[in-house]
Coordinates of C-alpha atoms in Angstrom, one line a residue:
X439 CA 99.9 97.4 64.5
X440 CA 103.1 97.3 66.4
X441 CA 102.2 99.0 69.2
X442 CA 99.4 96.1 69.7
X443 CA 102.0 93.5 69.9
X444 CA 104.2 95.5 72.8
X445 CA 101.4 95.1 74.9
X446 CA 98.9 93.0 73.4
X447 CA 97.7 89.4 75.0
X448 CA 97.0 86.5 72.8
X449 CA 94.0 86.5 74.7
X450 CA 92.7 89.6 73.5
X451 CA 93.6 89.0 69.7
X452 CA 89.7 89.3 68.6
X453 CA 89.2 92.2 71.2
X454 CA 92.1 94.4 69.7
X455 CA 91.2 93.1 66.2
X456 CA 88.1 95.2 66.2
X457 CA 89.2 98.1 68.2
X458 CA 91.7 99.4 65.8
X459 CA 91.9 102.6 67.4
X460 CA 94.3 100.9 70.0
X461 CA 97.4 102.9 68.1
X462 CA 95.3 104.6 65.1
X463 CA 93.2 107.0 65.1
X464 CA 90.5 107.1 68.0
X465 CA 86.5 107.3 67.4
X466 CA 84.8 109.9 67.0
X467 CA 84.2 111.7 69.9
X468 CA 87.5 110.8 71.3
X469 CA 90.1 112.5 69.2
X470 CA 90.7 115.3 71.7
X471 CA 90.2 113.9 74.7
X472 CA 92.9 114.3 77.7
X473 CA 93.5 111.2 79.4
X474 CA 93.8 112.2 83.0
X475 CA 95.9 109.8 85.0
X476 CA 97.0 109.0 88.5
X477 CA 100.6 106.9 89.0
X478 CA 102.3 106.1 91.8
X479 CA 105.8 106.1 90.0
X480 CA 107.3 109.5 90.5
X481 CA 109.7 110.6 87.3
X482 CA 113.2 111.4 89.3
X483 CA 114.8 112.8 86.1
X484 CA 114.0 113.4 82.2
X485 CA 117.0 111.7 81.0
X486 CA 116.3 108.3 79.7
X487 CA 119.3 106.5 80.7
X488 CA 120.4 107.6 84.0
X489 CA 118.2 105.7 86.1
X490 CA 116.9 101.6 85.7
X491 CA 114.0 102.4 87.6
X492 CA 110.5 101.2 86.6
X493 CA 109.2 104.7 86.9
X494 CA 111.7 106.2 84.5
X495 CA 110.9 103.1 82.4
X496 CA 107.3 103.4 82.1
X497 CA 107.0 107.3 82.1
X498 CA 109.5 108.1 79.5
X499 CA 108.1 104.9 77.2
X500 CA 105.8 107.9 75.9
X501 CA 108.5 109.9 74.5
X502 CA 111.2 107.4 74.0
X503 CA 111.2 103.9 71.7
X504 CA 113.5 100.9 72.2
X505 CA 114.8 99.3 69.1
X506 CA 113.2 95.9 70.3
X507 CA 110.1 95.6 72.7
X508 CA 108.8 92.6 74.6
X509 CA 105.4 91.6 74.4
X510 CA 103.1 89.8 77.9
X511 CA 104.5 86.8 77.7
X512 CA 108.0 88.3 77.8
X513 CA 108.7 87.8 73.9
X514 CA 111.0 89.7 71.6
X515 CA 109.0 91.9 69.8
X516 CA 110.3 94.6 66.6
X517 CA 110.5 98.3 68.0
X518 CA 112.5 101.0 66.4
X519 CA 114.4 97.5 65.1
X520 CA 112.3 95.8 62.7
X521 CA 115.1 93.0 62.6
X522 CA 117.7 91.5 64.3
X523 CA 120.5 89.0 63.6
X524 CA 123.8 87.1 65.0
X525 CA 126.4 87.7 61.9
X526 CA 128.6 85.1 64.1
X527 CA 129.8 84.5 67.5
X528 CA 130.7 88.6 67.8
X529 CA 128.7 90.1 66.0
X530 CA 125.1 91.4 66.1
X531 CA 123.4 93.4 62.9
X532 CA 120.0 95.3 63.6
X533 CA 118.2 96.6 60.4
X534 CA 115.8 100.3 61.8
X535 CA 112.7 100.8 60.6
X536 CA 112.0 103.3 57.5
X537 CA 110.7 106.9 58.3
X538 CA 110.8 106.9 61.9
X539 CA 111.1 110.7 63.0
X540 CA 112.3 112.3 66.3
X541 CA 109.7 114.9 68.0
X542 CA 112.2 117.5 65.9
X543 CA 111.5 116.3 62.6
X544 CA 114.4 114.4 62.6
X545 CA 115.0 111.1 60.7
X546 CA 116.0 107.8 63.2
X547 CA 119.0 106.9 61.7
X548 CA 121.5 104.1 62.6
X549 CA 124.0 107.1 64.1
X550 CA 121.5 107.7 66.9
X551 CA 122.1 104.0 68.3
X552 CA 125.1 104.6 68.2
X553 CA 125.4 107.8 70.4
X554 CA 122.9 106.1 72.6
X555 CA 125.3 103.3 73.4
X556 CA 128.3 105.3 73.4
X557 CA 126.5 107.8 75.7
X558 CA 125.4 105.1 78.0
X559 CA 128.5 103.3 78.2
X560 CA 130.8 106.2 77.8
X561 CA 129.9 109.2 79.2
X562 CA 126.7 109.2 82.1
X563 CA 128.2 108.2 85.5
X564 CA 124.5 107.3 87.3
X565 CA 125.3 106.3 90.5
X566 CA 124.1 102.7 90.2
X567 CA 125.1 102.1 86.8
X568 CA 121.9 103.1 84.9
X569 CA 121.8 100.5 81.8
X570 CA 125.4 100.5 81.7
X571 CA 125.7 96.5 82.8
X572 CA 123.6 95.9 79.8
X573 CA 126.7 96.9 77.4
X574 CA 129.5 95.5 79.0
X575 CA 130.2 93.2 76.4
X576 CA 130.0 95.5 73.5
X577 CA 133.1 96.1 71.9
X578 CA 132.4 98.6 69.5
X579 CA 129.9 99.8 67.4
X580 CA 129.6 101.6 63.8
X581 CA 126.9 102.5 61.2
X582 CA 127.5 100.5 57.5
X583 CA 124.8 102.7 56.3
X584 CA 121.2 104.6 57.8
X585 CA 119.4 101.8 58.7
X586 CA 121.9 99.5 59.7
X587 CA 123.8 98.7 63.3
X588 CA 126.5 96.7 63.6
X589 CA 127.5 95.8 67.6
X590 CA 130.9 93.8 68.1
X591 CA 131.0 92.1 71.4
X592 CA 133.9 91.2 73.2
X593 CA 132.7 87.5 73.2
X594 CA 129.5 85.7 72.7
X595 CA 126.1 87.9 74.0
X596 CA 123.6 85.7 72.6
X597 CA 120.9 87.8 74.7
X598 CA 122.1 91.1 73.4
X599 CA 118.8 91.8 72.1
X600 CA 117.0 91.3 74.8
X601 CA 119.3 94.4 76.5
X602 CA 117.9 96.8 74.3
X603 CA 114.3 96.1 75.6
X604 CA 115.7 98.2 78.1
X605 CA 117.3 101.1 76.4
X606 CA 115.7 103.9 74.9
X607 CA 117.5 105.6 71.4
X608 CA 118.1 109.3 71.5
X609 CA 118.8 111.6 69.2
X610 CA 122.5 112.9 68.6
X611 CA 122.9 116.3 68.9
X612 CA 124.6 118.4 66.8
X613 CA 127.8 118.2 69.4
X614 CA 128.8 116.1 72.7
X615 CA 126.6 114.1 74.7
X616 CA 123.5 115.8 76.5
X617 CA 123.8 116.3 80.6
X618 CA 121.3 115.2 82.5
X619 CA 121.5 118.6 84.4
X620 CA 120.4 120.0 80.3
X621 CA 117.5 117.8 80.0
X622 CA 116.1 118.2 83.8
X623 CA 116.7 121.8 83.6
X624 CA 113.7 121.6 80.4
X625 CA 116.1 121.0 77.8
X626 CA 113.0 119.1 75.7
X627 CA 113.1 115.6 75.7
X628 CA 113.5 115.0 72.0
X629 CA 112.0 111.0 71.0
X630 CA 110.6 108.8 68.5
X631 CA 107.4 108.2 70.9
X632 CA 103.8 108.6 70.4
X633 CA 103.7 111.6 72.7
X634 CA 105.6 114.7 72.6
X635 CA 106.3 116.3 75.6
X636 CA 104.8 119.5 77.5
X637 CA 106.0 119.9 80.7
X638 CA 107.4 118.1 83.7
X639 CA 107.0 119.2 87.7
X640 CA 109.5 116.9 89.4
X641 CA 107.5 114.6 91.9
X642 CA 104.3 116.5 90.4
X643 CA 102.9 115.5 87.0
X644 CA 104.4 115.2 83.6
X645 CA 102.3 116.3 80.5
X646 CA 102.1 114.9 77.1
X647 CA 100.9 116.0 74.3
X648 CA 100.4 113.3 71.2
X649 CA 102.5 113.3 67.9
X650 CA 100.7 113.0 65.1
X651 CA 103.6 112.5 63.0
X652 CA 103.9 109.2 65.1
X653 CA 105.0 106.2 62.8
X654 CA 102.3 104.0 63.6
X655 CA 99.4 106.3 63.2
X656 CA 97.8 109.2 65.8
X657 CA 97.7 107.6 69.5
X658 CA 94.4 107.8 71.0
X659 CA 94.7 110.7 73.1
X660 CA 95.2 114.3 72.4
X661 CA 96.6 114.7 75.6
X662 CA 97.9 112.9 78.8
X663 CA 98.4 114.3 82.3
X664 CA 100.4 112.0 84.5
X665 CA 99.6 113.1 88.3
X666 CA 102.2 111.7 90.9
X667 CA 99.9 110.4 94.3
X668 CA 101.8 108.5 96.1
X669 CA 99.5 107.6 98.3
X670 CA 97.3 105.0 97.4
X671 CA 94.3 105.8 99.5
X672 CA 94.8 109.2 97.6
X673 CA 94.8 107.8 94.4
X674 CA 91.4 105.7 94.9
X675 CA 89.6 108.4 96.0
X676 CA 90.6 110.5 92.9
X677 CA 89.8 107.6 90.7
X678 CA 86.4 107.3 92.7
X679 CA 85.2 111.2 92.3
X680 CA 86.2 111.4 88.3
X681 CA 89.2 113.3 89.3
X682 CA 91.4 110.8 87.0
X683 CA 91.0 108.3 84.7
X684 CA 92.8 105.9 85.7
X685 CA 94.6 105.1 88.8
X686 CA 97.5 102.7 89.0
X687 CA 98.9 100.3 91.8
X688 CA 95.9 99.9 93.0
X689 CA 95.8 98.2 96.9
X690 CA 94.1 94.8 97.4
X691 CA 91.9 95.7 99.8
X692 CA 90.4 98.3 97.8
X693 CA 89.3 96.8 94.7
X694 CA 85.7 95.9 96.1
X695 CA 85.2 99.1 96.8
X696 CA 85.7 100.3 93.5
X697 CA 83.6 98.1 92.1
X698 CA 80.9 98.9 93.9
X699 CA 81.7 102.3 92.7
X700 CA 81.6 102.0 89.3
X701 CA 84.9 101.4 88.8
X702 CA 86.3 98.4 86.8
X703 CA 89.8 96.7 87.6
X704 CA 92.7 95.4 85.8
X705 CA 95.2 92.9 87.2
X706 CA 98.2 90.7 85.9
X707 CA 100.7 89.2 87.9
X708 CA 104.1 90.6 87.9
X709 CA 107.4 90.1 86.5
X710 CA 109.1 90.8 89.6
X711 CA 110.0 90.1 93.2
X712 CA 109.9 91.4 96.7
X713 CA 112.2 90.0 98.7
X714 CA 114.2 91.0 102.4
X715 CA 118.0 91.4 101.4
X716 CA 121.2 90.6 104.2
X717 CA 124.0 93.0 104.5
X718 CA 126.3 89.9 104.4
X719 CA 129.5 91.7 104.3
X720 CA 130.5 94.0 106.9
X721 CA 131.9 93.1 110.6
X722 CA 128.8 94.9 112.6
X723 CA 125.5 96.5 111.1
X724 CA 123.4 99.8 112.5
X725 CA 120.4 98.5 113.8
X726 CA 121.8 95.3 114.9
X727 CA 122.3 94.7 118.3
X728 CA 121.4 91.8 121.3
X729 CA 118.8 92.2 123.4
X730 CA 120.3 94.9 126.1
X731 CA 120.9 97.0 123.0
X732 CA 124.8 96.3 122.3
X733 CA 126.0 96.0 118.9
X734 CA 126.7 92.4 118.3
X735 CA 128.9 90.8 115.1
X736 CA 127.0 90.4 112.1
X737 CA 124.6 88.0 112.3
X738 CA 124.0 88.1 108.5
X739 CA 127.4 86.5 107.8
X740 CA 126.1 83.0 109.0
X741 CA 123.9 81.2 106.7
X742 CA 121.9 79.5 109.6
X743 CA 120.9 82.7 110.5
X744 CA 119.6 83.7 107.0
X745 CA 118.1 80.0 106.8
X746 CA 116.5 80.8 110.3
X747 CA 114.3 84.0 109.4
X748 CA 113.5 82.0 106.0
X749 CA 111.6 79.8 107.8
X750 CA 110.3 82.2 110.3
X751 CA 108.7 84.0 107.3
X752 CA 104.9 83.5 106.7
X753 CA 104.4 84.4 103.3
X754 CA 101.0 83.3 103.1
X755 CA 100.2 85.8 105.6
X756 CA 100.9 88.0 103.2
X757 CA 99.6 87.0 100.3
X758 CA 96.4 86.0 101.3
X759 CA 96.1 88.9 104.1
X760 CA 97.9 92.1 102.9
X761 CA 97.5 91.5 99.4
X762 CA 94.6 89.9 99.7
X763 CA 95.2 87.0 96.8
X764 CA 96.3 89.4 94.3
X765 CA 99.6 87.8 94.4
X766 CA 102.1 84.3 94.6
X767 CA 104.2 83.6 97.3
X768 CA 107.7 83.5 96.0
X769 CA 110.9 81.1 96.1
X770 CA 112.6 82.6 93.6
X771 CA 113.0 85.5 91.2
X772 CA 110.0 85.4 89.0
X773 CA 106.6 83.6 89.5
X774 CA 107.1 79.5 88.4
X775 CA 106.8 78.8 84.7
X776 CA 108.3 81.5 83.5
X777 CA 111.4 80.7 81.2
X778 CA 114.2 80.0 83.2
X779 CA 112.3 79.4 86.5
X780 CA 112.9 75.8 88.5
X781 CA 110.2 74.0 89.3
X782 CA 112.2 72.5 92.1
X783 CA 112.0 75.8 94.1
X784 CA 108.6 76.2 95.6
X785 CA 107.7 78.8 98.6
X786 CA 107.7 76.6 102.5
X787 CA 105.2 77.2 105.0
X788 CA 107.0 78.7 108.2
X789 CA 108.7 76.3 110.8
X790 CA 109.2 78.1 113.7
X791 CA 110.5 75.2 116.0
X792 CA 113.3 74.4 113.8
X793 CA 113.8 78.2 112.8
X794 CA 114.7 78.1 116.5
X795 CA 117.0 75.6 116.5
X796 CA 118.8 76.8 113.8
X797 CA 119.2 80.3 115.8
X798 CA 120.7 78.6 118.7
X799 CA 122.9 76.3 116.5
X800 CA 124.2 79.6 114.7
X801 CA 125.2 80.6 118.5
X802 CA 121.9 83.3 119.3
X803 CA 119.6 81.3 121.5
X804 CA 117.8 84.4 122.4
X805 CA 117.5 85.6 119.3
X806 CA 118.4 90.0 118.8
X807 CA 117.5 92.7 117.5
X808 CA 117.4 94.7 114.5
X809 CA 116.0 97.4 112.4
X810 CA 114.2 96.2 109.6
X811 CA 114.1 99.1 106.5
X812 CA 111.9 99.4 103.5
X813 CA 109.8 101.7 101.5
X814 CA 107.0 103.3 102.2
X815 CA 103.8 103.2 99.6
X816 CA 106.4 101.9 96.1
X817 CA 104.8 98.3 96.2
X818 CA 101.8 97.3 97.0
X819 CA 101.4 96.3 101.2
X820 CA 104.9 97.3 101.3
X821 CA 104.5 98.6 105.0
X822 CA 102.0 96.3 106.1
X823 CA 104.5 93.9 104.8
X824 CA 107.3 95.0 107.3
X825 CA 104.8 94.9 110.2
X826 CA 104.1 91.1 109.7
X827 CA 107.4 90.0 109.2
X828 CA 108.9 91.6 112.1
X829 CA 105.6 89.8 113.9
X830 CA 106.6 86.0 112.2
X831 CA 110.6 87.3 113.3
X832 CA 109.2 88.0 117.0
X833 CA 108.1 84.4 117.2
X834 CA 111.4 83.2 116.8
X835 CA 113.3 85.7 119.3
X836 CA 114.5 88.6 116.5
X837 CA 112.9 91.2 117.6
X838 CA 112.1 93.8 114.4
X839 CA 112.1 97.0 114.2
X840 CA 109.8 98.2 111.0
X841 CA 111.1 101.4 109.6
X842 CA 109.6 102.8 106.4
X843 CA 110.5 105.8 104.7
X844 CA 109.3 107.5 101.3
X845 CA 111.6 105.8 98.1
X846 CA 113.8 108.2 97.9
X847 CA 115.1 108.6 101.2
X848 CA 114.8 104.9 101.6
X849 CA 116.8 104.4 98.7
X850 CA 119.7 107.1 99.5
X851 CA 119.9 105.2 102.5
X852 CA 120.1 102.0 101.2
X853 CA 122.9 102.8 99.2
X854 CA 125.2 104.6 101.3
X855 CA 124.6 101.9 104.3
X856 CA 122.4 102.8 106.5
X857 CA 120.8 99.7 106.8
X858 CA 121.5 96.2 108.1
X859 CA 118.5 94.6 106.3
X860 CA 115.7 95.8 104.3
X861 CA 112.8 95.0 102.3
X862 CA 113.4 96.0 98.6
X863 CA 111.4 94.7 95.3
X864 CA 112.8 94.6 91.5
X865 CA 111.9 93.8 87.9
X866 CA 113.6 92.8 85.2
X867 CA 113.1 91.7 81.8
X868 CA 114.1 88.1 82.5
X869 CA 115.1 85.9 85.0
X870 CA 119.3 86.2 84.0
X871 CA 119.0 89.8 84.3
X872 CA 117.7 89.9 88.2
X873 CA 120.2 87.0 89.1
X874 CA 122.6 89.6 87.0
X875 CA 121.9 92.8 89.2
X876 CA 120.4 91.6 92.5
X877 CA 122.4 88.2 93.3
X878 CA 126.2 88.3 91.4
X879 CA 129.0 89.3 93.1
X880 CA 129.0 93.3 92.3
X881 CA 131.8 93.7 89.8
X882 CA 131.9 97.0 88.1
X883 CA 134.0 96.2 85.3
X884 CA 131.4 93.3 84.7
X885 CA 128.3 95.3 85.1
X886 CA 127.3 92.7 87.4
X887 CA 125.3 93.1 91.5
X888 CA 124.5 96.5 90.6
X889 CA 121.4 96.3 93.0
X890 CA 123.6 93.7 95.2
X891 CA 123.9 96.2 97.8
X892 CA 123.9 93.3 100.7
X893 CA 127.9 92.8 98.7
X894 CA 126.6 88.9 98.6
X895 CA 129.5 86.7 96.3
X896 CA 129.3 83.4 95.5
X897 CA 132.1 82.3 92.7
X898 CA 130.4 78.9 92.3
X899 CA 127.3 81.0 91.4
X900 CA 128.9 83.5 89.9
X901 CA 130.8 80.5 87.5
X902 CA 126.8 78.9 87.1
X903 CA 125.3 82.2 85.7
X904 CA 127.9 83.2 83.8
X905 CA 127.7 80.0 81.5
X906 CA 123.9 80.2 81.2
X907 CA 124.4 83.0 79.7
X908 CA 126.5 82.1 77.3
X909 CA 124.0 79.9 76.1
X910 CA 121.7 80.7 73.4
X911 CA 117.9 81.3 74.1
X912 CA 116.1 78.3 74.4
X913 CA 115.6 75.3 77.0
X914 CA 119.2 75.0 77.4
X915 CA 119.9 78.4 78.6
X916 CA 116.3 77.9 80.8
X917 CA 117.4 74.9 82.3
X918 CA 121.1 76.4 83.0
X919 CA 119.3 79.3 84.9
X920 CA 117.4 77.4 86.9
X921 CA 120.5 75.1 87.8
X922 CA 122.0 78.5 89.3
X923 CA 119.0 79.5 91.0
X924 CA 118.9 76.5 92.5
X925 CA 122.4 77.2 93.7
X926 CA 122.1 80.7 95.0
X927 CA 118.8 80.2 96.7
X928 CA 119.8 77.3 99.3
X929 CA 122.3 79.9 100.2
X930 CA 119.7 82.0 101.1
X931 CA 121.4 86.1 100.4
X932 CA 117.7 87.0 100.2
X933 CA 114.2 85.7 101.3
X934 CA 111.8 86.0 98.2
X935 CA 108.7 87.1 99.3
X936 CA 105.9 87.4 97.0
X937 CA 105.1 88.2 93.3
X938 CA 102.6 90.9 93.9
X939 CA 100.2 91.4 90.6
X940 CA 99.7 94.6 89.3
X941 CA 96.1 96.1 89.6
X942 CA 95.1 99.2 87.6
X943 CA 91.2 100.9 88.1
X944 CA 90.3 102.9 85.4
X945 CA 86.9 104.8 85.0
X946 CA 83.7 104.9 82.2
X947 CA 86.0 106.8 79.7
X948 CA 88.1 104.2 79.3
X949 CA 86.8 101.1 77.1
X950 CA 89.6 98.6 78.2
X951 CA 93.2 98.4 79.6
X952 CA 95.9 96.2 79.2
X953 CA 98.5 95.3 81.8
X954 CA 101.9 94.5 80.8
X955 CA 103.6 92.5 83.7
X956 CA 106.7 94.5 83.9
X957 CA 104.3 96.9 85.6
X958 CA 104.1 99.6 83.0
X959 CA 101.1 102.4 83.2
X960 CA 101.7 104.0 80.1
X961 CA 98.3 105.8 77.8
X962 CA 99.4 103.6 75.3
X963 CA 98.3 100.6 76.9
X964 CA 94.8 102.6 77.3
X965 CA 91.4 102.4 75.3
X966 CA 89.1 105.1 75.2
X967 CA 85.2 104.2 75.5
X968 CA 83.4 103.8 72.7
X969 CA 79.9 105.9 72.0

């Protein structure tokens, strides 16, 4: 079943072997059943490809399909796609799969990729680029016949298909390209997924109802009610009373609890980062200032300084305190091991003496102060996570300032400046693609730094990454990646933090469930109980 191997382990091969109603039809008992759950991710729009943003991602996965998917250990896996090939250096042929239908009765055909792209890279102007970076290189694209795409590239994109792990196909309308303003204002969302949808309440729930026209057999559920809690204590104590289902991002500290409620937990560690990012770029920063309160030059601009607060970072505070083991401190990107990781890289303990002497080298004996910005209840111990590093900061002279505020103010913030330095977190579906967006010198015309918003550049970097990309996947490109990381991170533009893991609690109605570690929370990854 394909759907098993988007999101199914290797480990659970004989579990998922036996409970064939993963994508099929349920048991009895269970074929109208509403699965009730509780999310932290809070759907900002209905369009698909306005927003990279793992809420959109995972939310809209119900009612949209991606011609390739990638499985748990990150692998290429078919989706609308059931095949993929490099014709030569330029060119890129995908083959669709055979009586796929939109939610309108529609046939896929290969003319919806091709609106999809064209919209993508054509028409939606999303403030941070959307998915736009991931088809730069595409030079054109045409349809030989219905089931066949063929993508020129500008040059060689040997990782093109993992880019459409990341982009969802629409449906071409009859004219023009769909607004987003037409599909937030209820304009129906109109997929290949295995849910249709019902309704949306912006920053309330979104309802789903299941397609049973759906090309891999009748999804579990009859229907699925997404509730938006952003609170997490909120969202344990709906889990606890029976109120949901199932509750994603579930804190540390509360996964005793829930077991000794009846509860059981998943957990899987992450395909992501957290991280504190430097304005590096401008001459003076709000919230930056000595110790009378007077704004001083940035700091930020000299490496020692960014070295310093490296080093005055206890990450196994918060690992082992705030997040209370469910997660790895971090020296790079993505967790060790992972393909294009270096082994080289590994998290320090803090040294606060030479974190010190670094501070007076860089020419601030007595350290400063500053106002230190992040979210407010997106990550897991995101704003206990402020509070102890400003506390490790403190012990070196830089006094911090926590200031937390909900996403999306944080976020509109963010971008328009507001902040000097901030805590932030992103995922990605490989390691190339965060150096890409988070560490590259922002280039627009390249796609590249789109969530570079401390305006970091590095050419030598810049140079590094762009020839492992070039490189076919494989231990060369791997090896090439980690080279570059290597690079970027002794310049120290960001101070990983952790790779938090993502925990899920999910109630007696629901047999099993299966994290994904890009975070998704999706009814497809959920078994009902059986009877």
């Amino acid at each position: 079943m394909q759907i098993q191997s988007r999101f199914c382990s290797h480990r659970l091969a004989a579990l998922l072997i036996s409970l064939t109603f993963w994508s099929g039809l349920p048991g009895p008992g269970h074929a109208q059943e509403e699965l009730r759950i509780a999310t932290s991710y809070k759907l900002m729009t209905l369009d698909p490809h306005y927003a990279n943003l793992n809420e959109n991602t995972s939310l809209l996965s119900h009612i949209y399909e991606r011609l390739v998917y990638q499985d748990d250990r990150l692998d290429l896996q078919p989706g609308l796609a059931v095949s993929w090939r490099a014709v030569s250096d330029r060119q890129w042929e995908f083959k669709l799969r055979e009586n796929v239908r939109f939610h309108d009765g529609s046939p896929l055909t290969a003319d919806d990729v091709v609106y999809t792209i064209e919209r993508i890279r054509d028409f939606l102007k999303s403030p941070s680029g959307g998915f736009r970076s991931y088809l730069t290189g595409i030079e054109s694209v045409s349809a030989p016949d219905p089931l066949t795409v063929l993508i020129e590239t500008d040059g060689a994109v040997p990782n093109l298909p993992l880019f459409f792990s990341s982009i969802f196909v629409m449906n071409r309308p009859a004219k023009g390209f769909e607004t987003t303003e037409d599909l937030n204002a209820g304009h129906p969302p109109n997929g290949t997924g295995p849910y249709r949808f019902e309704s949306w309440s912006s920053g309330e729930s979104l309802r789903l109802a299941r397609n049973d026209d759906y090309w891999d057999g009748k999804p579990a559920w009859s229907k699925v009610t997404f509730r938006v809690i952003e609170n997490p204590a909120a969202r344990v104590a709906a889990l606890s009373t029976g109120e949901v289902d199932l509750a994603d991002v579930i804190p540390a500290r509360d996964v005793a609890s829930l077991k000794e409620r009846g509860a059981r937990v998943a957990s899987v560690g992450a395909a992501r980062v957290n991280f504190v990012q430097f304005d590096v770029a401008r001459d003076t920063l709000p919230g930056v200032t000595d110790k009378s309160g007077e704004p001083i030059a940035n700091p930020f601009k000299n490496p020692l300084v960014r070295r310093a607060l490296t080093l005055a970072t206890d990450r196994g505070i918060l690992v082992d305190k705030i997040l209370a083991g469910y997660g790895t401190a971090a020296a790079q990107v993505f967790p060790n091991g992972l393909p294009g990781t270096s082994a080289k890289l590994l998290p320090e303990a803090p040294n606060y003496d030479e974190a010190k002497m670094l501070l007076a080298k860089a020419g601030f004996p007595d350290g400063f102060n500053l106002v230190l910005a992040g979210p407010a209840s997106r990550y897991p111990g995101d704003a206990e996570s402020l509070q102890a590093v400003a506390q490790s900061w403190a012990r070196i002279g830089v006094n911090a300032q926590p200031a937390a505020a909900p996403f999306s103010v944080f976020n509109t913030k963010r971008a328009a400046g507001d902040y000097g330095v901030w805590y932030g977190g992103t995922s990605g579906e490989a390691v190339d693609i965060i150096l890409h967006t988070l560490l590259a010198s922002p280039d627009p015309e390249r796609g590249t730094g789109a969530l570079n918003f401390g305006k970091y550049r590095n050419e030598a970097f810049d140079a590094m990454l762009a020839r492992a990309e070039s490189i076919a996947v494989g231990p060369e490109r791997n090896a090439a990646l980690a080279q570059a990381t290597e690079l970027v991170m002794a310049d120290q533009p960001i101070i990983p933090l952790y790779h938090f893991h993502h925990i899920v609690g999910y109630g007696s109605r629901i047999g099993s469930y299966v994290l994904h570690p890009r975070g998704w929370t999706t009814a497809m990854q959920t078994l009902p109980a059986m009877e």
